[in-house]
Amino acid sequence: MVGQFTERLEQEPCKELFNECTRLIHDYLSVAPFADYINSMYYNRFLQWKWLERQPVTKNTFRQYRVLGKGGFGEVCACQVRATGKMYACKKLEKKRIKKRKGESMALNEKQILEKVNSRFVVSLAYAYETKDALCLVLTLMNGGDLKFHIYHMGEAGFEEKRAVFYSAELACGLEDLHRERIVYRDLKPENILLDDHGHIRISDLGLAVHVPEEETIKGRVGTVGYMAPEVVKNERYTFSPDWWALGCLLYEMIEGQSPFQQRKKKIKREDVERLVRDVEEEYSDKFSEDAKSLCKMLLAKEPSERLGCQGEGATEVKAHPIFRSINFKRLKAGRLKAPFTPDPQAIYCKDVLDIEQFSTVKGVELEPKDDSFYCKVSTGSVSIPWQMEMIESECFQELNVFHTDGTVPPDLDWRGQPSPAPKQGLLQRLFGRQVRSSTLLNLEHQHHVSDSTTQVEYSEKSLARRDAPLLGMAWKSTRKPVTQPP
């Protein structure tokens, strides 16, 4: 079996190849081996890591750097985890601005969706915490800038078709991951698509995304003018069709260098744009190949039932289009395909700090104690998968997850070690020894009760909270190398 998996992995690497292998291993490990694991030092180490993962997150967890841009409720800046050196983007949601705009549900919705989705093509939420004035979402840092900057500020407007097709393929995968969780994005546009250091894209800003209940449709005229689908403009019910329409708009814009329904820097009324979206067919220049024109037309079909991606198979329909014949989607999802453009690590693909418009002070709004329940729902600390990936990538896991080669228990997991020293006696205790003797007898009786009645798992958790977890925290502080601050 190992030979078969290895051969298939070399021919066509993708995570689906591990499904059967994962099932077999899970079935085996879930019986006797799991019981042995619960009673082993490895499970105790696992509890230590979970304790560390759940430590409170505050502004002191990070170093703050330059402002990168601004969102709807506050600025976005670069930040760095002090303990690991990992760089992120911190999206600040000002509490007073949220309250003034009645944006509590929108902010909480974005946080919960980001926390739920784990996709290579969607920005990840790593931490969520609060300060006195703001709620902070710590997200994947995308140093390559957004697609709007690259389309319009890197020479002649637009991309070569090969590059536009590659980004469209990754966007189709990102939408597929969102739709699998029954989330419709509703705000696909160039400024919301970000590039990482290697030139791969991620979808960002999920403030308008919403969960679509099973077997139901939703309704709402939300999105950005020029990218909203006809059914959204007409305030009809829908599921995921608006996202495929917006993908068609974005592909058109990447190739043509302008949106299909409005010209850049030309003022046009919202009503006129919506009329074009509803009633007028887009025009194609000679920049479009026949395949590119075909895909755009199929994605920009006015009727959702006729639109590619909306006929029962979702992203599978889109990925099957001939324009993607050169894209191996399994390798793409595994991160094994090289992007057609790699950002220059020395370049800054965003506006100068002085060019970023500052937020005005919010007046006439006071924060109240009753608002705390909302803040608690947002500021929940670290998110498991991104946090664990950070520990691995920064080599903290390798440094701290140490066991003896001879199989003996490491000191920080040896609960049979020396007991903690007795607390220093006060004056009355020194004068009246009876109190000390009584306290000692009570402690011995309590320890005997624990050894007789406490299960291994319960004892592990109590020991973790009492002694072992602080030891791991001390190891963290003593073994981490100094983090070099970026220039």
CSV table of C-alpha atoms in Angstrom, one decimal:
chain,number,residue,atom,x,y,z
A,1,MET,CA,0.0,0.0,0.0
A,2,VAL,CA,2.8,2.4,0.8
A,3,GLY,CA,4.3,1.7,-2.6
A,4,GLN,CA,1.0,2.5,-4.3
A,5,PHE,CA,0.6,5.8,-2.4
A,6,THR,CA,4.2,6.8,-3.1
A,7,GLU,CA,3.9,6.1,-6.8
A,8,ARG,CA,0.6,8.0,-7.1
A,9,LEU,CA,2.0,10.9,-5.1
A,10,GLU,CA,4.9,11.3,-7.5
A,11,GLN,CA,2.6,11.2,-10.5
A,12,GLU,CA,-0.1,13.5,-9.3
A,13,PRO,CA,0.4,15.1,-5.9
A,14,CYS,CA,-2.8,16.2,-4.2
A,15,LYS,CA,-4.3,15.9,-0.7
A,16,GLU,CA,-7.1,13.7,-2.0
A,17,LEU,CA,-4.6,10.8,-2.4
A,18,PHE,CA,-4.3,10.6,1.4
A,19,ASN,CA,-8.1,10.1,2.1
A,20,GLU,CA,-8.0,6.3,2.0
A,21,CYS,CA,-4.8,6.2,3.9
A,22,THR,CA,-6.1,8.6,6.5
A,23,ARG,CA,-9.2,6.5,7.0
A,24,LEU,CA,-7.3,3.3,7.5
A,25,ILE,CA,-4.9,4.9,10.0
A,26,HIS,CA,-7.7,6.5,11.9
A,27,ASP,CA,-9.6,3.3,12.2
A,28,TYR,CA,-6.5,1.6,13.6
A,29,LEU,CA,-5.4,4.3,16.0
A,30,SER,CA,-8.9,4.9,17.4
A,31,VAL,CA,-8.9,1.6,19.3
A,32,ALA,CA,-6.1,0.3,21.6
A,33,PRO,CA,-3.3,2.7,20.5
A,34,PHE,CA,-5.4,5.7,21.5
A,35,ALA,CA,-5.9,4.3,25.0
A,36,ASP,CA,-2.1,3.8,25.3
A,37,TYR,CA,-1.6,7.4,24.0
A,38,ILE,CA,-3.9,8.8,26.7
A,39,ASN,CA,-1.7,7.3,29.4
A,40,SER,CA,1.6,8.3,27.8
A,41,MET,CA,3.9,11.3,28.2
A,42,TYR,CA,3.1,12.3,24.6
A,43,TYR,CA,-0.5,13.1,25.6
A,44,ASN,CA,0.8,15.1,28.5
A,45,ARG,CA,2.9,17.0,26.0
A,46,PHE,CA,-0.1,17.6,23.8
A,47,LEU,CA,-1.9,19.1,26.8
A,48,GLN,CA,1.0,21.4,27.3
A,49,TRP,CA,0.8,22.7,23.7
A,50,LYS,CA,-3.0,23.2,24.0
A,51,TRP,CA,-2.4,25.2,27.2
A,52,LEU,CA,0.1,27.4,25.4
A,53,GLU,CA,-2.2,27.8,22.4
A,54,ARG,CA,-5.0,29.1,24.7
A,55,GLN,CA,-2.9,31.7,26.4
A,56,PRO,CA,-4.4,35.2,26.4
A,57,VAL,CA,-3.6,37.4,23.4
A,58,THR,CA,-3.1,41.1,23.9
A,59,LYS,CA,-1.5,44.0,22.1
A,60,ASN,CA,1.7,43.1,23.9
A,61,THR,CA,1.8,39.8,22.0
A,62,PHE,CA,2.8,41.8,18.9
A,63,ARG,CA,5.1,44.5,17.6
A,64,GLN,CA,3.3,47.1,15.5
A,65,TYR,CA,4.8,48.4,12.2
A,66,ARG,CA,3.7,50.7,9.3
A,67,VAL,CA,0.2,51.2,8.2
A,68,LEU,CA,-0.6,49.2,5.0
A,69,GLY,CA,-4.0,50.6,4.2
A,70,LYS,CA,-7.5,51.1,5.6
A,71,GLY,CA,-10.6,49.1,6.0
A,72,GLY,CA,-14.2,50.0,6.7
A,73,PHE,CA,-13.8,50.4,10.4
A,74,GLY,CA,-10.1,51.3,10.8
A,75,GLU,CA,-6.6,51.0,9.6
A,76,VAL,CA,-4.6,47.9,8.6
A,77,CYS,CA,-1.0,47.7,9.7
A,78,ALA,CA,1.9,45.2,9.7
A,79,CYS,CA,2.6,43.4,13.0
A,80,GLN,CA,5.0,40.7,14.3
A,81,VAL,CA,4.5,38.1,17.0
A,82,ARG,CA,7.2,38.8,19.6
A,83,ALA,CA,7.7,35.2,20.5
A,84,THR,CA,8.2,33.7,17.0
A,85,GLY,CA,9.0,36.6,14.7
A,86,LYS,CA,6.0,35.7,12.4
A,87,MET,CA,4.7,38.7,10.4
A,88,TYR,CA,1.0,39.3,10.0
A,89,ALA,CA,-1.4,42.1,9.0
A,90,CYS,CA,-3.5,43.5,11.8
A,91,LYS,CA,-6.9,44.8,10.8
A,92,LYS,CA,-8.2,47.2,13.5
A,93,LEU,CA,-11.9,47.7,13.9
A,94,GLU,CA,-12.5,50.8,16.0
A,95,LYS,CA,-15.1,50.2,18.6
A,96,LYS,CA,-16.8,53.6,18.4
A,97,ARG,CA,-16.9,53.5,14.6
A,98,ILE,CA,-18.5,50.0,14.7
A,99,LYS,CA,-21.1,51.2,17.2
A,100,LYS,CA,-21.8,54.4,15.2
A,101,ARG,CA,-22.4,52.5,12.0
A,102,LYS,CA,-24.2,49.6,13.8
A,103,GLY,CA,-21.7,47.2,12.3
A,104,GLU,CA,-21.5,44.7,15.2
A,105,SER,CA,-23.1,41.9,13.2
A,106,MET,CA,-21.0,42.6,10.2
A,107,ALA,CA,-17.7,42.5,12.2
A,108,LEU,CA,-18.7,39.4,14.1
A,109,ASN,CA,-19.8,37.7,10.9
A,110,GLU,CA,-16.4,38.4,9.2
A,111,LYS,CA,-14.5,37.1,12.2
A,112,GLN,CA,-16.5,33.9,12.4
A,113,ILE,CA,-16.3,33.1,8.7
A,114,LEU,CA,-12.5,33.8,8.6
A,115,GLU,CA,-12.2,31.5,11.6
A,116,LYS,CA,-14.2,28.8,9.9
A,117,VAL,CA,-12.5,28.7,6.5
A,118,ASN,CA,-9.1,27.1,6.1
A,119,SER,CA,-8.1,27.6,2.5
A,120,ARG,CA,-4.9,28.3,0.6
A,121,PHE,CA,-6.8,30.8,-1.4
A,122,VAL,CA,-8.5,32.8,1.4
A,123,VAL,CA,-6.7,34.9,4.0
A,124,SER,CA,-6.5,33.1,7.4
A,125,LEU,CA,-7.4,34.5,10.8
A,126,ALA,CA,-4.6,33.7,13.2
A,127,TYR,CA,-5.5,35.8,16.3
A,128,ALA,CA,-8.4,38.0,17.5
A,129,TYR,CA,-8.0,40.3,20.5
A,130,GLU,CA,-9.2,43.6,21.7
A,131,THR,CA,-7.6,46.9,23.0
A,132,LYS,CA,-9.2,49.7,24.8
A,133,ASP,CA,-10.3,51.3,21.6
A,134,ALA,CA,-10.4,48.6,18.9
A,135,LEU,CA,-11.1,45.0,18.0
A,136,CYS,CA,-8.1,43.5,16.2
A,137,LEU,CA,-8.1,40.7,13.6
A,138,VAL,CA,-4.6,39.3,12.9
A,139,LEU,CA,-4.5,38.0,9.3
A,140,THR,CA,-2.2,36.5,6.8
A,141,LEU,CA,0.3,39.2,5.6
A,142,MET,CA,0.2,39.5,1.8
A,143,ASN,CA,3.3,41.5,0.8
A,144,GLY,CA,2.5,41.5,-3.0
A,145,GLY,CA,-0.2,44.1,-3.0
A,146,ASP,CA,-3.7,43.8,-4.5
A,147,LEU,CA,-4.8,43.1,-8.0
A,148,LYS,CA,-6.1,46.6,-8.5
A,149,PHE,CA,-2.6,48.0,-7.9
A,150,HIS,CA,-1.1,45.5,-10.3
A,151,ILE,CA,-3.7,46.0,-13.1
A,152,TYR,CA,-3.5,49.8,-13.1
A,153,HIS,CA,-0.1,50.8,-11.6
A,154,MET,CA,2.5,48.4,-13.1
A,155,GLY,CA,2.7,49.7,-16.6
A,156,GLU,CA,0.0,49.3,-19.2
A,157,ALA,CA,-3.4,48.5,-17.7
A,158,GLY,CA,-4.2,44.8,-17.7
A,159,PHE,CA,-2.3,41.5,-17.8
A,160,GLU,CA,-1.3,39.0,-20.4
A,161,GLU,CA,-3.9,36.4,-20.8
A,162,LYS,CA,-1.8,33.6,-19.2
A,163,ARG,CA,-1.4,35.6,-16.0
A,164,ALA,CA,-5.1,36.4,-15.9
A,165,VAL,CA,-6.1,32.8,-16.4
A,166,PHE,CA,-3.8,31.6,-13.6
A,167,TYR,CA,-5.3,34.1,-11.1
A,168,SER,CA,-8.8,33.1,-12.3
A,169,ALA,CA,-8.0,29.4,-11.7
A,170,GLU,CA,-6.9,30.2,-8.1
A,171,LEU,CA,-10.0,32.4,-7.6
A,172,ALA,CA,-12.1,29.5,-8.7
A,173,CYS,CA,-10.5,27.3,-6.1
A,174,GLY,CA,-11.0,29.9,-3.4
A,175,LEU,CA,-14.7,30.3,-4.3
A,176,GLU,CA,-15.0,26.5,-4.3
A,177,ASP,CA,-13.6,26.4,-0.8
A,178,LEU,CA,-16.0,29.1,0.4
A,179,HIS,CA,-19.0,27.5,-1.3
A,180,ARG,CA,-18.2,24.1,0.2
A,181,GLU,CA,-18.8,25.8,3.6
A,182,ARG,CA,-21.9,27.3,2.1
A,183,ILE,CA,-20.5,30.8,2.2
A,184,VAL,CA,-21.2,33.2,-0.7
A,185,TYR,CA,-18.6,36.0,-0.9
A,186,ARG,CA,-20.5,38.8,-2.7
A,187,ASP,CA,-17.6,41.2,-3.0
A,188,LEU,CA,-15.1,39.8,-5.5
A,189,LYS,CA,-13.2,42.8,-7.0
A,190,PRO,CA,-9.5,43.6,-7.7
A,191,GLU,CA,-8.8,45.4,-4.5
A,192,ASN,CA,-10.0,42.5,-2.4
A,193,ILE,CA,-7.6,40.0,-4.1
A,194,LEU,CA,-4.1,40.0,-2.6
A,195,LEU,CA,-0.8,38.5,-3.7
A,196,ASP,CA,1.7,36.8,-1.4
A,197,ASP,CA,5.5,36.7,-1.6
A,198,HIS,CA,5.4,34.0,-4.2
A,199,GLY,CA,2.8,35.6,-6.5
A,200,HIS,CA,-0.2,33.4,-5.4
A,201,ILE,CA,-3.5,35.1,-4.6
A,202,ARG,CA,-5.8,35.0,-1.6
A,203,ILE,CA,-9.4,36.4,-1.2
A,204,SER,CA,-9.6,39.0,1.6
A,205,ASP,CA,-12.2,41.2,3.3
A,206,LEU,CA,-15.1,38.9,4.0
A,207,GLY,CA,-17.2,41.6,5.6
A,208,LEU,CA,-20.1,41.0,3.1
A,209,ALA,CA,-19.8,37.2,3.0
A,210,VAL,CA,-22.7,35.3,4.4
A,211,HIS,CA,-23.7,31.7,5.2
A,212,VAL,CA,-26.4,30.2,2.9
A,213,PRO,CA,-28.5,27.6,4.8
A,214,GLU,CA,-28.9,24.2,3.2
A,215,GLU,CA,-31.7,24.1,0.6
A,216,GLU,CA,-32.4,27.8,1.1
A,217,THR,CA,-31.7,31.1,-0.8
A,218,ILE,CA,-30.8,34.5,0.4
A,219,LYS,CA,-31.6,38.1,-0.6
A,220,GLY,CA,-29.7,41.4,-0.4
A,221,ARG,CA,-28.5,44.2,-2.6
A,222,VAL,CA,-24.9,44.2,-1.4
A,223,GLY,CA,-21.6,44.4,-3.1
A,224,THR,CA,-19.7,46.9,-5.2
A,225,VAL,CA,-21.3,48.8,-8.1
A,226,GLY,CA,-20.1,47.3,-11.4
A,227,TYR,CA,-19.5,43.8,-9.9
A,228,MET,CA,-22.9,43.0,-8.6
A,229,ALA,CA,-24.8,40.4,-10.6
A,230,PRO,CA,-28.1,41.1,-12.3
A,231,GLU,CA,-30.1,39.1,-9.7
A,232,VAL,CA,-28.5,41.2,-6.9
A,233,VAL,CA,-29.2,44.5,-8.7
A,234,LYS,CA,-32.9,43.3,-9.2
A,235,ASN,CA,-33.0,42.3,-5.5
A,236,GLU,CA,-33.9,38.7,-6.4
A,237,ARG,CA,-33.1,35.6,-4.3
A,238,TYR,CA,-29.8,33.7,-5.0
A,239,THR,CA,-27.3,31.3,-3.6
A,240,PHE,CA,-23.7,31.3,-5.0
A,241,SER,CA,-24.4,32.7,-8.5
A,242,PRO,CA,-23.2,36.3,-7.8
A,243,ASP,CA,-19.7,35.0,-7.1
A,244,TRP,CA,-19.4,33.5,-10.6
A,245,TRP,CA,-20.7,36.6,-12.2
A,246,ALA,CA,-18.0,38.7,-10.3
A,247,LEU,CA,-15.3,36.2,-11.4
A,248,GLY,CA,-16.4,37.0,-15.0
A,249,CYS,CA,-16.1,40.7,-14.4
A,250,LEU,CA,-12.7,40.3,-12.8
A,251,LEU,CA,-11.3,38.1,-15.6
A,252,TYR,CA,-12.6,40.7,-18.2
A,253,GLU,CA,-10.9,43.5,-16.2
A,254,MET,CA,-7.6,41.7,-15.9
A,255,ILE,CA,-7.4,41.2,-19.7
A,256,GLU,CA,-9.0,44.4,-21.0
A,257,GLY,CA,-7.6,46.7,-18.3
A,258,GLN,CA,-11.0,48.1,-17.4
A,259,SER,CA,-14.3,46.8,-16.0
A,260,PRO,CA,-16.9,45.5,-18.4
A,261,PHE,CA,-19.6,47.9,-17.2
A,262,GLN,CA,-17.8,51.1,-16.3
A,263,GLN,CA,-14.7,52.9,-17.4
A,264,ARG,CA,-12.0,53.8,-15.0
A,265,LYS,CA,-11.9,57.4,-13.7
A,266,LYS,CA,-15.1,58.2,-15.7
A,267,LYS,CA,-18.0,59.3,-13.5
A,268,ILE,CA,-21.2,57.3,-14.2
A,269,LYS,CA,-24.3,57.2,-12.2
A,270,ARG,CA,-25.1,54.0,-10.2
A,271,GLU,CA,-28.4,53.7,-12.0
A,272,ASP,CA,-26.7,53.7,-15.4
A,273,VAL,CA,-24.2,51.0,-14.3
A,274,GLU,CA,-27.0,48.8,-13.0
A,275,ARG,CA,-28.9,49.3,-16.3
A,276,LEU,CA,-25.8,48.1,-18.2
A,277,VAL,CA,-25.5,45.1,-15.9
A,278,ARG,CA,-29.1,44.2,-16.4
A,279,ASP,CA,-29.7,44.8,-20.1
A,280,VAL,CA,-26.5,45.4,-22.1
A,281,GLU,CA,-24.0,42.9,-23.4
A,282,GLU,CA,-20.3,43.6,-22.8
A,283,GLU,CA,-17.9,44.3,-25.7
A,284,TYR,CA,-14.7,42.4,-26.4
A,285,SER,CA,-11.5,43.8,-27.9
A,286,ASP,CA,-8.8,41.8,-29.7
A,287,LYS,CA,-7.0,41.4,-26.4
A,288,PHE,CA,-9.3,38.4,-25.8
A,289,SER,CA,-8.6,35.0,-27.3
A,290,GLU,CA,-11.6,32.9,-28.3
A,291,ASP,CA,-11.3,30.8,-25.1
A,292,ALA,CA,-11.1,33.9,-22.9
A,293,LYS,CA,-14.1,35.5,-24.6
A,294,SER,CA,-16.0,32.2,-24.3
A,295,LEU,CA,-15.4,32.0,-20.5
A,296,CYS,CA,-16.3,35.6,-19.9
A,297,LYS,CA,-19.5,35.3,-21.8
A,298,MET,CA,-20.5,32.1,-19.9
A,299,LEU,CA,-19.7,33.7,-16.5
A,300,LEU,CA,-21.5,36.9,-17.5
A,301,ALA,CA,-24.8,35.3,-18.5
A,302,LYS,CA,-27.6,37.5,-17.4
A,303,GLU,CA,-29.7,34.6,-16.2
A,304,PRO,CA,-28.2,32.7,-13.2
A,305,SER,CA,-29.7,29.4,-14.6
A,306,GLU,CA,-27.6,29.8,-17.7
A,307,ARG,CA,-24.4,31.0,-16.0
A,308,LEU,CA,-21.3,28.8,-15.8
A,309,GLY,CA,-20.9,27.5,-12.2
A,310,CYS,CA,-24.7,27.7,-11.5
A,311,GLN,CA,-25.9,24.5,-13.3
A,312,GLY,CA,-25.4,22.0,-10.5
A,313,GLU,CA,-21.7,21.3,-10.4
A,314,GLY,CA,-20.4,24.7,-9.1
A,315,ALA,CA,-16.6,25.2,-9.5
A,316,THR,CA,-16.3,21.9,-11.3
A,317,GLU,CA,-18.1,23.4,-14.3
A,318,VAL,CA,-15.8,26.4,-14.3
A,319,LYS,CA,-12.6,24.4,-14.0
A,320,ALA,CA,-13.6,22.2,-16.9
A,321,HIS,CA,-13.6,25.1,-19.3
A,322,PRO,CA,-11.0,24.7,-22.1
A,323,ILE,CA,-9.1,27.8,-21.1
A,324,PHE,CA,-7.8,25.9,-18.1
A,325,ARG,CA,-6.5,23.0,-20.0
A,326,SER,CA,-2.9,23.8,-19.0
A,327,ILE,CA,-3.8,24.1,-15.3
A,328,ASN,CA,-3.3,21.0,-13.1
A,329,PHE,CA,-5.8,21.9,-10.4
A,330,LYS,CA,-4.7,19.2,-8.0
A,331,ARG,CA,-1.1,20.5,-8.1
A,332,LEU,CA,-2.5,24.1,-7.9
A,333,LYS,CA,-4.4,23.3,-4.7
A,334,ALA,CA,-1.3,21.6,-3.3
A,335,GLY,CA,0.7,24.8,-3.9
A,336,ARG,CA,3.0,23.0,-6.4
A,337,LEU,CA,2.5,25.3,-9.4
A,338,LYS,CA,4.7,28.4,-9.9
A,339,ALA,CA,2.9,31.7,-10.3
A,340,PRO,CA,3.5,33.6,-13.6
A,341,PHE,CA,4.6,36.7,-11.6
A,342,THR,CA,6.7,36.9,-8.4
A,343,PRO,CA,6.7,40.2,-6.5
A,344,ASP,CA,10.0,41.9,-5.9
A,345,PRO,CA,10.8,41.5,-2.2
A,346,GLN,CA,12.4,44.9,-2.2
A,347,ALA,CA,9.4,46.7,-3.7
A,348,ILE,CA,6.3,48.0,-1.8
A,349,TYR,CA,3.1,47.3,-3.6
A,350,CYS,CA,0.9,49.8,-1.8
A,351,LYS,CA,0.4,53.5,-1.3
A,352,ASP,CA,2.9,55.5,0.7
A,353,VAL,CA,2.0,56.0,4.3
A,354,LEU,CA,1.4,59.7,3.8
A,355,ASP,CA,-1.0,58.9,0.9
A,356,ILE,CA,-3.3,56.7,3.0
A,357,GLU,CA,-6.3,58.7,4.1
A,358,GLN,CA,-6.6,59.1,7.8
A,359,PHE,CA,-9.8,58.3,9.7
A,360,SER,CA,-11.5,61.2,11.4
A,361,THR,CA,-12.3,61.0,15.1
A,362,VAL,CA,-15.7,59.5,16.0
A,363,LYS,CA,-17.8,61.9,18.0
A,364,GLY,CA,-21.0,61.5,19.9
A,365,VAL,CA,-20.5,57.8,20.6
A,366,GLU,CA,-19.8,56.3,24.1
A,367,LEU,CA,-18.9,52.8,24.8
A,368,GLU,CA,-21.0,51.0,27.5
A,369,PRO,CA,-20.5,48.0,29.7
A,370,LYS,CA,-23.2,46.1,27.8
A,371,ASP,CA,-21.0,46.3,24.7
A,372,ASP,CA,-18.5,43.9,26.4
A,373,SER,CA,-20.6,40.8,25.5
A,374,PHE,CA,-20.0,41.6,21.8
A,375,TYR,CA,-16.3,42.3,22.3
A,376,CYS,CA,-15.9,38.9,24.0
A,377,LYS,CA,-17.4,37.1,21.0
A,378,VAL,CA,-14.8,38.7,18.7
A,379,SER,CA,-11.7,38.7,20.9
A,380,THR,CA,-11.2,34.9,21.3
A,381,GLY,CA,-7.4,34.7,21.1
A,382,SER,CA,-5.5,32.4,18.8
A,383,VAL,CA,-7.1,30.2,16.1
A,384,SER,CA,-5.9,26.6,16.2
A,385,ILE,CA,-4.7,25.7,12.7
A,386,PRO,CA,-2.9,29.0,11.9
A,387,TRP,CA,-1.3,29.0,15.4
A,388,GLN,CA,0.0,25.5,15.0
A,389,MET,CA,1.3,26.3,11.5
A,390,GLU,CA,3.1,29.2,13.0
A,391,MET,CA,4.7,27.0,15.7
A,392,ILE,CA,6.0,24.6,13.0
A,393,GLU,CA,7.2,27.3,10.5
A,394,SER,CA,9.0,29.3,13.2
A,395,GLU,CA,10.7,26.0,14.4
A,396,CYS,CA,9.3,26.6,17.9
A,397,PHE,CA,7.7,23.2,17.8
A,398,GLN,CA,11.0,21.6,16.9
A,399,GLU,CA,12.9,23.4,19.7
A,400,LEU,CA,10.4,22.7,22.5
A,401,ASN,CA,9.0,19.3,21.6
A,402,VAL,CA,12.0,17.4,23.0
A,403,PHE,CA,12.0,13.9,24.3
A,404,HIS,CA,14.9,11.8,25.7
A,405,THR,CA,16.4,9.4,23.1
A,406,ASP,CA,16.4,6.6,25.7
A,407,GLY,CA,12.6,6.8,26.1
A,408,THR,CA,12.7,8.2,29.7
A,409,VAL,CA,10.3,11.0,30.7
A,410,PRO,CA,11.7,14.5,30.3
A,411,PRO,CA,11.9,16.6,33.6
A,412,ASP,CA,9.0,18.8,32.6
A,413,LEU,CA,6.8,15.8,32.2
A,414,ASP,CA,7.9,13.9,35.3
A,415,TRP,CA,5.2,14.5,37.8
A,416,ARG,CA,7.1,12.3,40.4
A,417,GLY,CA,9.7,15.0,40.8
A,418,GLN,CA,10.4,17.0,43.9
A,419,PRO,CA,7.3,18.7,45.4
A,420,SER,CA,7.0,22.4,45.4
A,421,PRO,CA,8.6,24.0,48.5
A,422,ALA,CA,6.2,24.8,51.4
A,423,PRO,CA,5.1,28.4,51.6
A,424,LYS,CA,7.1,30.7,54.0
A,425,GLN,CA,5.5,30.7,57.4
A,426,GLY,CA,4.1,33.9,58.8
A,427,LEU,CA,4.7,35.1,62.3
A,428,LEU,CA,1.5,33.5,63.8
A,429,GLN,CA,2.4,30.2,62.1
A,430,ARG,CA,5.9,30.2,63.6
A,431,LEU,CA,4.4,31.0,67.1
A,432,PHE,CA,1.6,28.4,66.8
A,433,GLY,CA,2.9,25.3,65.1
A,434,ARG,CA,-0.4,23.6,65.4
A,435,GLN,CA,-1.7,25.5,62.4
A,436,VAL,CA,1.2,24.2,60.3
A,437,ARG,CA,0.7,20.6,61.3
A,438,SER,CA,-3.1,20.8,60.6
A,439,SER,CA,-2.4,22.2,57.2
A,440,THR,CA,0.1,19.4,56.4
A,441,LEU,CA,-2.4,16.7,57.4
A,442,LEU,CA,-5.1,18.2,55.2
A,443,ASN,CA,-2.7,18.3,52.3
A,444,LEU,CA,-1.7,14.7,52.7
A,445,GLU,CA,-5.4,13.6,52.9
A,446,HIS,CA,-6.2,15.6,49.7
A,447,GLN,CA,-3.2,14.0,47.8
A,448,HIS,CA,-4.4,10.5,48.9
A,449,HIS,CA,-7.9,11.3,47.7
A,450,VAL,CA,-6.5,12.5,44.3
A,451,SER,CA,-4.5,9.3,43.8
A,452,ASP,CA,-7.4,7.1,44.6
A,453,SER,CA,-10.2,8.8,42.6
A,454,THR,CA,-8.8,11.0,39.9
A,455,THR,CA,-8.5,9.5,36.4
A,456,GLN,CA,-5.3,9.8,34.4
A,457,VAL,CA,-6.8,12.4,32.0
A,458,GLU,CA,-8.2,14.5,34.8
A,459,TYR,CA,-4.9,14.3,36.6
A,460,SER,CA,-3.1,15.3,33.4
A,461,GLU,CA,-5.2,18.4,33.0
A,462,LYS,CA,-4.8,19.5,36.7
A,463,SER,CA,-1.0,18.9,36.5
A,464,LEU,CA,-0.9,20.8,33.2
A,465,ALA,CA,-2.6,23.9,34.8
A,466,ARG,CA,-0.6,23.7,38.0
A,467,ARG,CA,3.0,22.9,37.0
A,468,ASP,CA,3.8,21.5,33.6
A,469,ALA,CA,2.4,24.3,31.5
A,470,PRO,CA,4.4,27.0,33.2
A,471,LEU,CA,7.5,24.9,32.7
A,472,LEU,CA,6.9,24.9,28.9
A,473,GLY,CA,6.3,28.6,29.1
A,474,MET,CA,9.7,29.0,30.8
A,475,ALA,CA,11.3,26.8,28.2
A,476,TRP,CA,9.8,29.0,25.5
A,477,LYS,CA,11.3,32.1,27.0
A,478,SER,CA,14.7,30.6,27.6
A,479,THR,CA,15.2,28.7,24.3
A,480,ARG,CA,13.8,31.2,21.8
A,481,LYS,CA,16.5,33.0,19.8
A,482,PRO,CA,16.2,36.8,19.7
A,483,VAL,CA,13.9,38.0,16.9
A,484,THR,CA,15.4,40.4,14.5
A,485,GLN,CA,13.1,43.3,13.8
A,486,PRO,CA,12.5,44.0,10.1
A,487,PRO,CA,13.8,47.3,8.7
